[in-house]
CSV table of C-alpha atoms and ligand atoms in Angstrom, one decimal:
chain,number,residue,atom,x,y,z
T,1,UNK,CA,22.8,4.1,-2.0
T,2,UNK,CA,22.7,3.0,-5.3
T,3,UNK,CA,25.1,0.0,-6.0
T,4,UNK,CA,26.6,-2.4,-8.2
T,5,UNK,CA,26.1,-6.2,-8.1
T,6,UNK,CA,25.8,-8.7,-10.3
T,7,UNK,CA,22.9,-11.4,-9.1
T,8,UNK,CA,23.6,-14.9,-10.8
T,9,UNK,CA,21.4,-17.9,-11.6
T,10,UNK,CA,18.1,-16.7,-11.1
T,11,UNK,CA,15.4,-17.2,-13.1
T,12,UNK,CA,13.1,-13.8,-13.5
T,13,UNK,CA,9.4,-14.4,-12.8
T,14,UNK,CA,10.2,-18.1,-13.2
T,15,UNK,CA,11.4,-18.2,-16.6
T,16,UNK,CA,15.3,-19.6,-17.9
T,17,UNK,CA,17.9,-19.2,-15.4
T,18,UNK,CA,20.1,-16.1,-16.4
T,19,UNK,CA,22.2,-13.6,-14.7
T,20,UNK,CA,20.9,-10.0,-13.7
T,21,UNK,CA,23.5,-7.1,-13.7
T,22,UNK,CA,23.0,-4.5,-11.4
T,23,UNK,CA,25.4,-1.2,-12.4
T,24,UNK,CA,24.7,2.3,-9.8
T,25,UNK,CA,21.6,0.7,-8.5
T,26,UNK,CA,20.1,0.2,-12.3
T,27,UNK,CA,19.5,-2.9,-13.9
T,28,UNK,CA,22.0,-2.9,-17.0
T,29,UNK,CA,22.6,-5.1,-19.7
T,30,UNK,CA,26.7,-7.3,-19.3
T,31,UNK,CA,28.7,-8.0,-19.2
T,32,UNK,CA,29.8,-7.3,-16.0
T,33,UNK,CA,32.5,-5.5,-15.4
T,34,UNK,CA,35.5,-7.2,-13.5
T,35,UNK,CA,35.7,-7.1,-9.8
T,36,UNK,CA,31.4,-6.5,-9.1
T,37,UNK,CA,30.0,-8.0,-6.1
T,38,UNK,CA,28.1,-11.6,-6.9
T,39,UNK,CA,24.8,-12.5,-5.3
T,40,UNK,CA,24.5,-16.3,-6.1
T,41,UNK,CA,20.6,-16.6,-6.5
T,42,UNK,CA,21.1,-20.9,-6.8
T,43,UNK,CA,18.1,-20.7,-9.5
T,44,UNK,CA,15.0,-19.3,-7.6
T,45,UNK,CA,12.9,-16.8,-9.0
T,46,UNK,CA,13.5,-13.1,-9.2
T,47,UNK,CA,10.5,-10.6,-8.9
T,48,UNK,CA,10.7,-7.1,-9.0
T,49,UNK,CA,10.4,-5.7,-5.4
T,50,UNK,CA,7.0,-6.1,-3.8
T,51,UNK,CA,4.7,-2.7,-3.6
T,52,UNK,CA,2.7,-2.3,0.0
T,53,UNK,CA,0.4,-0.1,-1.7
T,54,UNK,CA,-1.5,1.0,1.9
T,55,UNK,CA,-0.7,0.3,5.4
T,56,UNK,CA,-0.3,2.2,7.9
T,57,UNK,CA,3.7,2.7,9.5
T,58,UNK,CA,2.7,4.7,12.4
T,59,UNK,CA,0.5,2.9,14.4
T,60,UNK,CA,1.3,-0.8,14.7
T,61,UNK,CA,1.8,-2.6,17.9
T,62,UNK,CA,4.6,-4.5,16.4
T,63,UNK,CA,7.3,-5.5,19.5
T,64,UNK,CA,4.8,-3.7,21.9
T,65,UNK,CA,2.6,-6.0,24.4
T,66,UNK,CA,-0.7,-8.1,23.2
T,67,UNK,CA,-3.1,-5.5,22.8
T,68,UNK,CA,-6.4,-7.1,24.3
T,69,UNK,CA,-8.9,-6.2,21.7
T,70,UNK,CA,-12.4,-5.1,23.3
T,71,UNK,CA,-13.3,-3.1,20.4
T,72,UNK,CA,-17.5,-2.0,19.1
T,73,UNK,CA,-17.9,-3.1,15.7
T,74,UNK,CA,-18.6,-0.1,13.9
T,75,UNK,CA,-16.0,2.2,12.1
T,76,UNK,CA,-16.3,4.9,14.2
T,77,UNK,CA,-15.9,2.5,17.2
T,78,UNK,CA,-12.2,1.7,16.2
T,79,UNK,CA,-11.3,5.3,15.0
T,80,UNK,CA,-12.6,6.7,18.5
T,81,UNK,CA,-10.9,3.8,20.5
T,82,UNK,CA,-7.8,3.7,19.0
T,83,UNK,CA,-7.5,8.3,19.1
T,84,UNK,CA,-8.3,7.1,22.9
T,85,UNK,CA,-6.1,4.3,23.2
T,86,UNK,CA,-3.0,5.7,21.6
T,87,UNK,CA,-2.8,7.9,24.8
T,88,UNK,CA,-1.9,4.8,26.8
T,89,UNK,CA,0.0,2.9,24.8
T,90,UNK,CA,3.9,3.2,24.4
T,91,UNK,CA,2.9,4.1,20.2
T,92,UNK,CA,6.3,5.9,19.0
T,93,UNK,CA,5.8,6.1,15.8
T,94,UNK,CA,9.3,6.6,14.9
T,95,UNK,CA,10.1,3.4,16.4
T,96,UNK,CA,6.8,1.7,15.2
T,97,UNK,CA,7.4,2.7,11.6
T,98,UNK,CA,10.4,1.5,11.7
T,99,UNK,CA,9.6,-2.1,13.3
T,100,UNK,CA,7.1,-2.2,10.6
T,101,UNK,CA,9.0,-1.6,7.6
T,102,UNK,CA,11.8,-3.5,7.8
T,103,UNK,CA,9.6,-6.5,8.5
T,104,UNK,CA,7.7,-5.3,4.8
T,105,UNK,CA,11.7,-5.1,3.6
T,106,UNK,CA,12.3,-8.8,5.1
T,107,UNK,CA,9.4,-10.3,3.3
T,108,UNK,CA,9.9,-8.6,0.1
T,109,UNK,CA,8.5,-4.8,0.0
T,110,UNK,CA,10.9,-2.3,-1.4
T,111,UNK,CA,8.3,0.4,-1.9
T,112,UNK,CA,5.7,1.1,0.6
T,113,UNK,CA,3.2,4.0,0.4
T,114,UNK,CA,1.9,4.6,4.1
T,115,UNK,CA,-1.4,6.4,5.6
T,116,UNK,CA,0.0,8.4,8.6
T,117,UNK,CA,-3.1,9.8,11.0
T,118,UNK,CA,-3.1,13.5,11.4
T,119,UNK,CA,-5.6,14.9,14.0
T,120,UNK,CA,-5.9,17.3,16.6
T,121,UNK,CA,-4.9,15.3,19.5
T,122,UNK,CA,-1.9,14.1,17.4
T,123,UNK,CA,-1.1,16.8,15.2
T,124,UNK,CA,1.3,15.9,12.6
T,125,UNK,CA,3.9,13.9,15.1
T,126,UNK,CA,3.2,10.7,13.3
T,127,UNK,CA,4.1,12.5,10.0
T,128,UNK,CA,7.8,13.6,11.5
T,129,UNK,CA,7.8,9.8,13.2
T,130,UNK,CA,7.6,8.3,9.5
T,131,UNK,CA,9.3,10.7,7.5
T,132,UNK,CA,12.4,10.4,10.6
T,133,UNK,CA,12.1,6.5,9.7
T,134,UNK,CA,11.8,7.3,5.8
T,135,UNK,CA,15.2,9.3,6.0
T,136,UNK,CA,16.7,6.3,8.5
T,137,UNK,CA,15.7,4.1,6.1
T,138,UNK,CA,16.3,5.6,2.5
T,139,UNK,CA,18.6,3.4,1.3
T,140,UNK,CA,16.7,0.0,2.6
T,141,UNK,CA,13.3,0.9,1.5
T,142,UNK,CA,11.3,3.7,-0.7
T,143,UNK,CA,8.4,4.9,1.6
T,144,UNK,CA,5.6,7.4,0.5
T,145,UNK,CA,3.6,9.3,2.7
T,146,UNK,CA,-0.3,10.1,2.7
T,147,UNK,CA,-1.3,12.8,5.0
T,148,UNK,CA,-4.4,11.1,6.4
T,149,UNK,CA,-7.6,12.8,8.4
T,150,UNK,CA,-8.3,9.2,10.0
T,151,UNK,CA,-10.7,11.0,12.6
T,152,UNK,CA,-12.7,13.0,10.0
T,153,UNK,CA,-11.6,16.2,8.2
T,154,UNK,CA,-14.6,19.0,8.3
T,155,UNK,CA,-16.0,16.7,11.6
T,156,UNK,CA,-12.9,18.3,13.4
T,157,UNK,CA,-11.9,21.7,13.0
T,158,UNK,CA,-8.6,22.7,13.1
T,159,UNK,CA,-7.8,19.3,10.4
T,160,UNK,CA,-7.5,20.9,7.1
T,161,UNK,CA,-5.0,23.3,8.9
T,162,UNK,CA,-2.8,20.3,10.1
T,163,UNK,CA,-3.0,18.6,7.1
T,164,UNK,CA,-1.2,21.6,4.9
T,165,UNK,CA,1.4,21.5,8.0
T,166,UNK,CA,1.7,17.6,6.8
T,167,UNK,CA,2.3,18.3,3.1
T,168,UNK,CA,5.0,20.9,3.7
T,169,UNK,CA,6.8,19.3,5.9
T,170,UNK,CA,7.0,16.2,3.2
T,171,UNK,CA,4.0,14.3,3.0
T,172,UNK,CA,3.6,13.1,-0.6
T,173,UNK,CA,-0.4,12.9,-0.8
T,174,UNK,CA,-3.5,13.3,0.3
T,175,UNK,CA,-5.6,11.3,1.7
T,176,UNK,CA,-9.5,11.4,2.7
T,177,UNK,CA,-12.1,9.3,4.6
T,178,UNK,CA,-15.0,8.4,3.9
T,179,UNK,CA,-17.0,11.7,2.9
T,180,UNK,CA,-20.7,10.9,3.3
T,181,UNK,CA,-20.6,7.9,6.5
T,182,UNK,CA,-17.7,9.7,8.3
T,183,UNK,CA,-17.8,13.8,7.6
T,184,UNK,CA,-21.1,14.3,6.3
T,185,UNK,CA,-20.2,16.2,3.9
T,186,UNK,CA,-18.9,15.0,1.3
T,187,UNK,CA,-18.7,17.9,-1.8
T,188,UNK,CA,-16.9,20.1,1.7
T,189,UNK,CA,-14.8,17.1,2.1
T,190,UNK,CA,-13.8,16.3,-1.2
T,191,UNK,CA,-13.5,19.5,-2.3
T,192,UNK,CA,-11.2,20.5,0.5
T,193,UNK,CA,-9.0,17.4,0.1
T,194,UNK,CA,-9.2,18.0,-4.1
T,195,UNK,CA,-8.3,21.9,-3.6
T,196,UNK,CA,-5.5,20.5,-1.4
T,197,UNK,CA,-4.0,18.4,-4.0
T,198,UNK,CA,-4.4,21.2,-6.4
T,199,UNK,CA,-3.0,23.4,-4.8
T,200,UNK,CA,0.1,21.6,-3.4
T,201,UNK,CA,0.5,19.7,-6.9
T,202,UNK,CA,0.1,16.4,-5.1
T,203,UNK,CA,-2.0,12.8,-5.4
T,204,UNK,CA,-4.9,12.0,-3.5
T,205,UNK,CA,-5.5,8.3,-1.8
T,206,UNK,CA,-8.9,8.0,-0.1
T,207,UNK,CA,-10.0,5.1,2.6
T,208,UNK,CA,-13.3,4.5,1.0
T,209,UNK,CA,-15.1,2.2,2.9
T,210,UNK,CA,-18.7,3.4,2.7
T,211,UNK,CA,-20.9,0.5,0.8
T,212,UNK,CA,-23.8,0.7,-2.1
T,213,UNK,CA,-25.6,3.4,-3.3
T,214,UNK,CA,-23.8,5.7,-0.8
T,215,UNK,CA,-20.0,4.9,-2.1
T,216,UNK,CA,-21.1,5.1,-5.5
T,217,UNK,CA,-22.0,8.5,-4.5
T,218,UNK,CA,-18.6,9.7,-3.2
T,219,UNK,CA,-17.1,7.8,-5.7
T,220,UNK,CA,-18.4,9.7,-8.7
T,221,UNK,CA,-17.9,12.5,-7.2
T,222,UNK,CA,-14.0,11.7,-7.1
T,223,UNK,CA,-14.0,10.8,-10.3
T,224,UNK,CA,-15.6,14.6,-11.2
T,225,UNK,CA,-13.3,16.5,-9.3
T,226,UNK,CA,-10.2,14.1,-10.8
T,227,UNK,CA,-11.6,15.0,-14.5
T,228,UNK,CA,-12.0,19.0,-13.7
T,229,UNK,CA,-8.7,19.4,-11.8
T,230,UNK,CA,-7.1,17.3,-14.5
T,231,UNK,CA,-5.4,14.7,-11.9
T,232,UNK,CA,-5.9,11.9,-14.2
T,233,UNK,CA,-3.4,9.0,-12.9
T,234,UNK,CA,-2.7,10.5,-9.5
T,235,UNK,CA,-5.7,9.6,-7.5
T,236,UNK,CA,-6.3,6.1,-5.7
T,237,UNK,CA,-9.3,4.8,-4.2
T,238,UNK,CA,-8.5,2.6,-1.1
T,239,UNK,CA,-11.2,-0.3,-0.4
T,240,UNK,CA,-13.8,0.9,-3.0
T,241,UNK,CA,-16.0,-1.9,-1.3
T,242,UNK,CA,-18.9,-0.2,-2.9
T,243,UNK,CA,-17.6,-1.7,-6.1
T,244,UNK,CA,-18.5,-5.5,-5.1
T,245,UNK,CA,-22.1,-4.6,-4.9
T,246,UNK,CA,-23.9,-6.9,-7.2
T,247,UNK,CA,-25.7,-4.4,-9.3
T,248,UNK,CA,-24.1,-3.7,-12.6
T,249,UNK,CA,-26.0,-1.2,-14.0
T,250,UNK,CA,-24.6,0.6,-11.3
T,251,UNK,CA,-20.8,-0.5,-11.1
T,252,UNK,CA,-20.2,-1.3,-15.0
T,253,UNK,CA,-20.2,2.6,-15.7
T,254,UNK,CA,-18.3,3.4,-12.6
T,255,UNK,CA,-15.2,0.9,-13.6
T,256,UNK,CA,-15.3,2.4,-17.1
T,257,UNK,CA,-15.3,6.0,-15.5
T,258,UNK,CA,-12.6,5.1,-13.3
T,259,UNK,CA,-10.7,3.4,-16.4
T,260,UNK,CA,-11.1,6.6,-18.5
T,261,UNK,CA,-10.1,8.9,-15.4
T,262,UNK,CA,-7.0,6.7,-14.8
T,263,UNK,CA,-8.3,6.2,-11.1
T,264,UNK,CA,-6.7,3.1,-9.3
T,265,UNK,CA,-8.3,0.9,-6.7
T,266,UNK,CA,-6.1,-0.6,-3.7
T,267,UNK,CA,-7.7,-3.4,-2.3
T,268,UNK,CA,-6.9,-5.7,0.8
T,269,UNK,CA,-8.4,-8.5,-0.4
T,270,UNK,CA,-10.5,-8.7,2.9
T,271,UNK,CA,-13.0,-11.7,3.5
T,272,UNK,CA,-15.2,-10.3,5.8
T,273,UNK,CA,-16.2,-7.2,3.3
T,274,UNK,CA,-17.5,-7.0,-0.5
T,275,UNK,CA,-14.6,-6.4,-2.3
T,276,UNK,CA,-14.0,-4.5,-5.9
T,277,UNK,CA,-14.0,-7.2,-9.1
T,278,UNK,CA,-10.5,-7.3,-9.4
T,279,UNK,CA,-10.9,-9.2,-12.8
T,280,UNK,CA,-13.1,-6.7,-14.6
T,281,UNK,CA,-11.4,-3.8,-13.1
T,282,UNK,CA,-8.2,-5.4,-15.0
T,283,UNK,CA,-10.2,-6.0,-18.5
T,284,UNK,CA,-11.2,-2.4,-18.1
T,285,UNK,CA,-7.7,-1.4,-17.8
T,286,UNK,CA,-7.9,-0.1,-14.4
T,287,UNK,CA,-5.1,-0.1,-12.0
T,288,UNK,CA,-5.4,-2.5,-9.2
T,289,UNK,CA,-2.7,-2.4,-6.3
T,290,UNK,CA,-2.8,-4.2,-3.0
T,291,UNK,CA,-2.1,-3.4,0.5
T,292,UNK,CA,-2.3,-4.7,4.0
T,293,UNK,CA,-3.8,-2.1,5.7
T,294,UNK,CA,-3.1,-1.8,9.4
T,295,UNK,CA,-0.8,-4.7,10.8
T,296,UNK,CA,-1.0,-6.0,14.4
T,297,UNK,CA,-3.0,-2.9,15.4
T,298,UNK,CA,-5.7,-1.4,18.1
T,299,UNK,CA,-8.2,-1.9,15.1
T,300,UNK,CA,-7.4,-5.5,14.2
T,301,UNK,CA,-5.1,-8.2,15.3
T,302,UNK,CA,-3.4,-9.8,11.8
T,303,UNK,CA,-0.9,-8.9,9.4
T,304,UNK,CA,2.7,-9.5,9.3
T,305,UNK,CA,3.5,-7.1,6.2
T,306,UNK,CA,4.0,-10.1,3.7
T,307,UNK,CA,3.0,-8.8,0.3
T,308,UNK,CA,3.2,-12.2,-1.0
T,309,UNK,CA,1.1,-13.3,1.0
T,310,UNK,CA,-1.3,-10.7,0.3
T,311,UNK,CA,-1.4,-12.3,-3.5
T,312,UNK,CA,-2.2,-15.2,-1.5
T,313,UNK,CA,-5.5,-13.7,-0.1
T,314,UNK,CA,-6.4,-11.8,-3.6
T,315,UNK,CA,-5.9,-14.9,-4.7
T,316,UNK,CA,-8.3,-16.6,-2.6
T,317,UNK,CA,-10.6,-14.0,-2.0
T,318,UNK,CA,-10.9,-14.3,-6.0
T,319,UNK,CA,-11.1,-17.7,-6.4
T,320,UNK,CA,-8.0,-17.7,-8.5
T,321,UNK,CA,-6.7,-21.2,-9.0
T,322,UNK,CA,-5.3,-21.6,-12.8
T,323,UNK,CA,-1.3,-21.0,-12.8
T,324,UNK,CA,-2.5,-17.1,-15.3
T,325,UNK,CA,-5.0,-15.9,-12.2
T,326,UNK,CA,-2.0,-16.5,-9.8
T,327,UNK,CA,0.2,-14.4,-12.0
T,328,UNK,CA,-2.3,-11.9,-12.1
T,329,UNK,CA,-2.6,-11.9,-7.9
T,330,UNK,CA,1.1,-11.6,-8.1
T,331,UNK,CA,0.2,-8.3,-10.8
T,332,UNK,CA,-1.0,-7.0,-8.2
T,333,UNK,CA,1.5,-6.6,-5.6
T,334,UNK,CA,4.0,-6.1,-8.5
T,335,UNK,CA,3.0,-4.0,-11.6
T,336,UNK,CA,-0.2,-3.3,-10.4
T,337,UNK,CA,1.3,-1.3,-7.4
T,338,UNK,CA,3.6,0.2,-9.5
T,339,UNK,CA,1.1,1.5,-11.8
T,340,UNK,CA,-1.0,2.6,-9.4
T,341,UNK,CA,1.5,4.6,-7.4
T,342,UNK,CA,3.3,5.7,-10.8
T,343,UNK,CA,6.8,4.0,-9.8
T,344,UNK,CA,8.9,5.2,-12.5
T,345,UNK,CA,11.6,2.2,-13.7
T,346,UNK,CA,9.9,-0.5,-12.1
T,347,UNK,CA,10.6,-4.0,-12.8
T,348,UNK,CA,13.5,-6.3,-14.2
T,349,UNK,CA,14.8,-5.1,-17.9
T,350,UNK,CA,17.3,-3.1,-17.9
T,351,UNK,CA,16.9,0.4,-17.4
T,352,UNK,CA,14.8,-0.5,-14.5
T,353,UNK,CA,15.3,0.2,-10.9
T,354,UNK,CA,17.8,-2.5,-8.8
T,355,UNK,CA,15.3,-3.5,-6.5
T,356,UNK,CA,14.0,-7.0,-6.5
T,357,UNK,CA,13.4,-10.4,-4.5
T,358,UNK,CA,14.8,-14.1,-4.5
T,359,UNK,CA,12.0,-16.6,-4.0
T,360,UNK,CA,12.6,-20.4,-3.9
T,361,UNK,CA,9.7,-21.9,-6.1
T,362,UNK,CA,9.1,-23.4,-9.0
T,363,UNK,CA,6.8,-21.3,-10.9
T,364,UNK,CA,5.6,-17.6,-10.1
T,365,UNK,CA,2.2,-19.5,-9.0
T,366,UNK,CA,3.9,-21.4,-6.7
T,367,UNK,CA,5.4,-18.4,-4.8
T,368,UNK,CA,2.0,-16.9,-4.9
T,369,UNK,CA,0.0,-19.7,-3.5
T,370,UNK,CA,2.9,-21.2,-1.2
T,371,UNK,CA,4.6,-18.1,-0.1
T,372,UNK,CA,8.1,-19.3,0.7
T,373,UNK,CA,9.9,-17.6,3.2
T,374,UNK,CA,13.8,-16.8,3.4
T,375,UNK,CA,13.9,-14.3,0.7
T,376,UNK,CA,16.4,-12.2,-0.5
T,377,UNK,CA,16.0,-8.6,-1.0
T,378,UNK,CA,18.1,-6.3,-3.0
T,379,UNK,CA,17.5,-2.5,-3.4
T,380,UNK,CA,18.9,-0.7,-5.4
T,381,UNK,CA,21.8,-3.1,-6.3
T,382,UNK,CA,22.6,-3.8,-2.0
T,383,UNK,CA,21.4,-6.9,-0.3
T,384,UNK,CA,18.9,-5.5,2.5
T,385,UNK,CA,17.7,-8.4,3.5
T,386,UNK,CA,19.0,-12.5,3.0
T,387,UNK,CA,17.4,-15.5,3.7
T,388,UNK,CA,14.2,-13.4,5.1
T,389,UNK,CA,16.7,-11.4,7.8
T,390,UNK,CA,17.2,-7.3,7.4
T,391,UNK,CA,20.9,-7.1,6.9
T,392,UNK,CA,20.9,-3.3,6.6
W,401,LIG,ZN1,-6.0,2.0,5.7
């Protein structure tokens, strides 16, 4: 519900104190009118509302036992145990959805795009689970929703089918996997995902975890199919490890491909993979959004939603240290995300969206590198979360 309230003493991404006015959920120029709501923000920072850029809302173990994780180490090890796993486990993912995102909200998110599994054993349940939670939720938190083949697409007949049941009950985008390591076939794969967005007039997002020579491969072939269908600026490329390959004869004209195709590239910031070059990406003028990926799930144990921590770990994993890298790390959960997903109104001038979070630090680096909990989240000019606890 868009609302009205005026948010004093804060200072926006660190700079002088000043007062932000809030008017039917849009950030407005004053003064304010007599009688609004006041949020007293005692001077911290103010960011625009944190983007989760990829996780996945349907299948955390969050408020469910310890899950004692036994798992093989391959891909195809965690994607089979957790299909045989879910069986067992109490995974609603109405209610799991929901436990997730309103920890994102607590911590900061107010836009979250998730990955929701479609398969035969599952069909499209965790679709309805997410979009029930989305609906629940609408006024809290914006979620988007990628209709994903986590168990393969062409590998498993009866997919592609389930996946047009996902779009049209309200799935956003598309998503793929891996088209050479996980369907062997990627030009089937691709193209059926690529005719899918085509034809439903939607985005693709695809978990692209194959590494070298071979994700090169797919990903100029999603760059072709982005240039011929004419989906410049609506396709993301989750992972992209192949792009933190040392060999730049091979990844220098990639980035500039992906620049001129608009293609963005999510990344987790993980430490035990090769990860894209965040920096050149962003001198190439290519989107760059972050997400956490699965949180406290049957494929890994970590994650507690925090998106500035996340800027934390890109910050890390980048060796960013100087007060302008950490700003960029926080670009990345911020603008970056934004521009990836093509938020429209996103950010704190007015005419932009209401959504935004309190953070007691100095500078925007400190947030970043010290990640100071208790924040305060506002969306859409209401309070949805104070001093780090969901109100809504
Ligand atoms: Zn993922």
């Amino acid at each position: 519900m868009a609302a009205d309230l005026l948010v004093r003493n804060v200072r926006p991404l660190g700079g002088e104190l000043t007062d932000i006015l809030i008017l039917a959920g849009r950030i407005a120029p004053g003064p304010a009118p007599a009688g609004v709501l006041v949020l007293d923000g005692s001077g911290r920072i103010a960011l625009p509302g944190l983007v989760e850029a990829h996780t996945h809302l349907d299948k955390s173990l969050l408020g469910l036992s310890w899950y004692r994780n036994a798992v093989g180490p391959r891909l195809i090890d965690r994607i089979d145990n957790e299909r045989a796993v879910r069986k067992t486990l109490p995974i609603d993912p109405r209610q799991q959805s929901e436990r997730h995102a309103r920890l994102a909200v607590s911590h900061g998110s107010t836009f979250i795009r998730s990955h929701v599994d479609v398969d035969t054993d599952c069909g499209v349940a965790g679709i309805a689970g997410v979009m029930a939670t989305r609906e629940a939720l609408a006024d809290v938190v914006a979620i988007d929703i990628v209709a994903f083949p986590q168990s393969g697409l062409l590998v498993r007949p009866g997919t592609v089918e389930l996946l047009e049941q996902a779009l049209r009950l309200g799935a956003e985008t598309v998503g793929g996997l891996d088209p050479c390591a996980i369907d062997r076939d990627p030009k089937g794969h691709l193209d059926t995902v690529f005719g899918l967005a085509d034809r439903f007039g939607r985005g693709v997002d695809i978990h692209l975890h194959e590494p070298g020579e071979m994700g090169a491969f797919s990903m100029e072939l999603i760059i072709e199919r982005t240039r011929a269908l004419g989906m410049q600026g609506k396709v993301i490329v989750s992972h992209a490890f192949c792009l933190g390959m040392p060999d730049a004869a091979v990844v220098d004209p990639l980035i500039a491909a992906l620049a001129e195709a608009r293609i963005a590239i999510m990344t987790t910031a993980t430490a035990s993979r090769p990860v894209p070059p965040l920096m050149r990406l962003a001198r190439a003028g290519v989107a760059v959004c972050a997400g956490s990926d699965g949180i406290r799930d049957t494929w890994g144990p970590y994650g507690n939603a925090d998106m500035l921590e996340r800027a934390m770990f890109v910050g890390q994993r980048y060796n960013l240290r100087r007060d302008d890298e950490l700003a960029a790390a926080l670009d990345v959960v911020t603008t970056g995300g934004a521009r990836a997903l093509g938020l429209d109104g996103y950010g704190l001038a007015p005419g932009c969206g209401g959504d935004l979070v309190l953070v007691e630090a100095e500078t925007v680096a400190e947030a970043v590198a010290q990640r100071p909990g208790r924040r305060t989240v506002v969306k859409r000019g209401s309070v949805v979360a104070r001093d780090g606890i969901g109100e809504v």
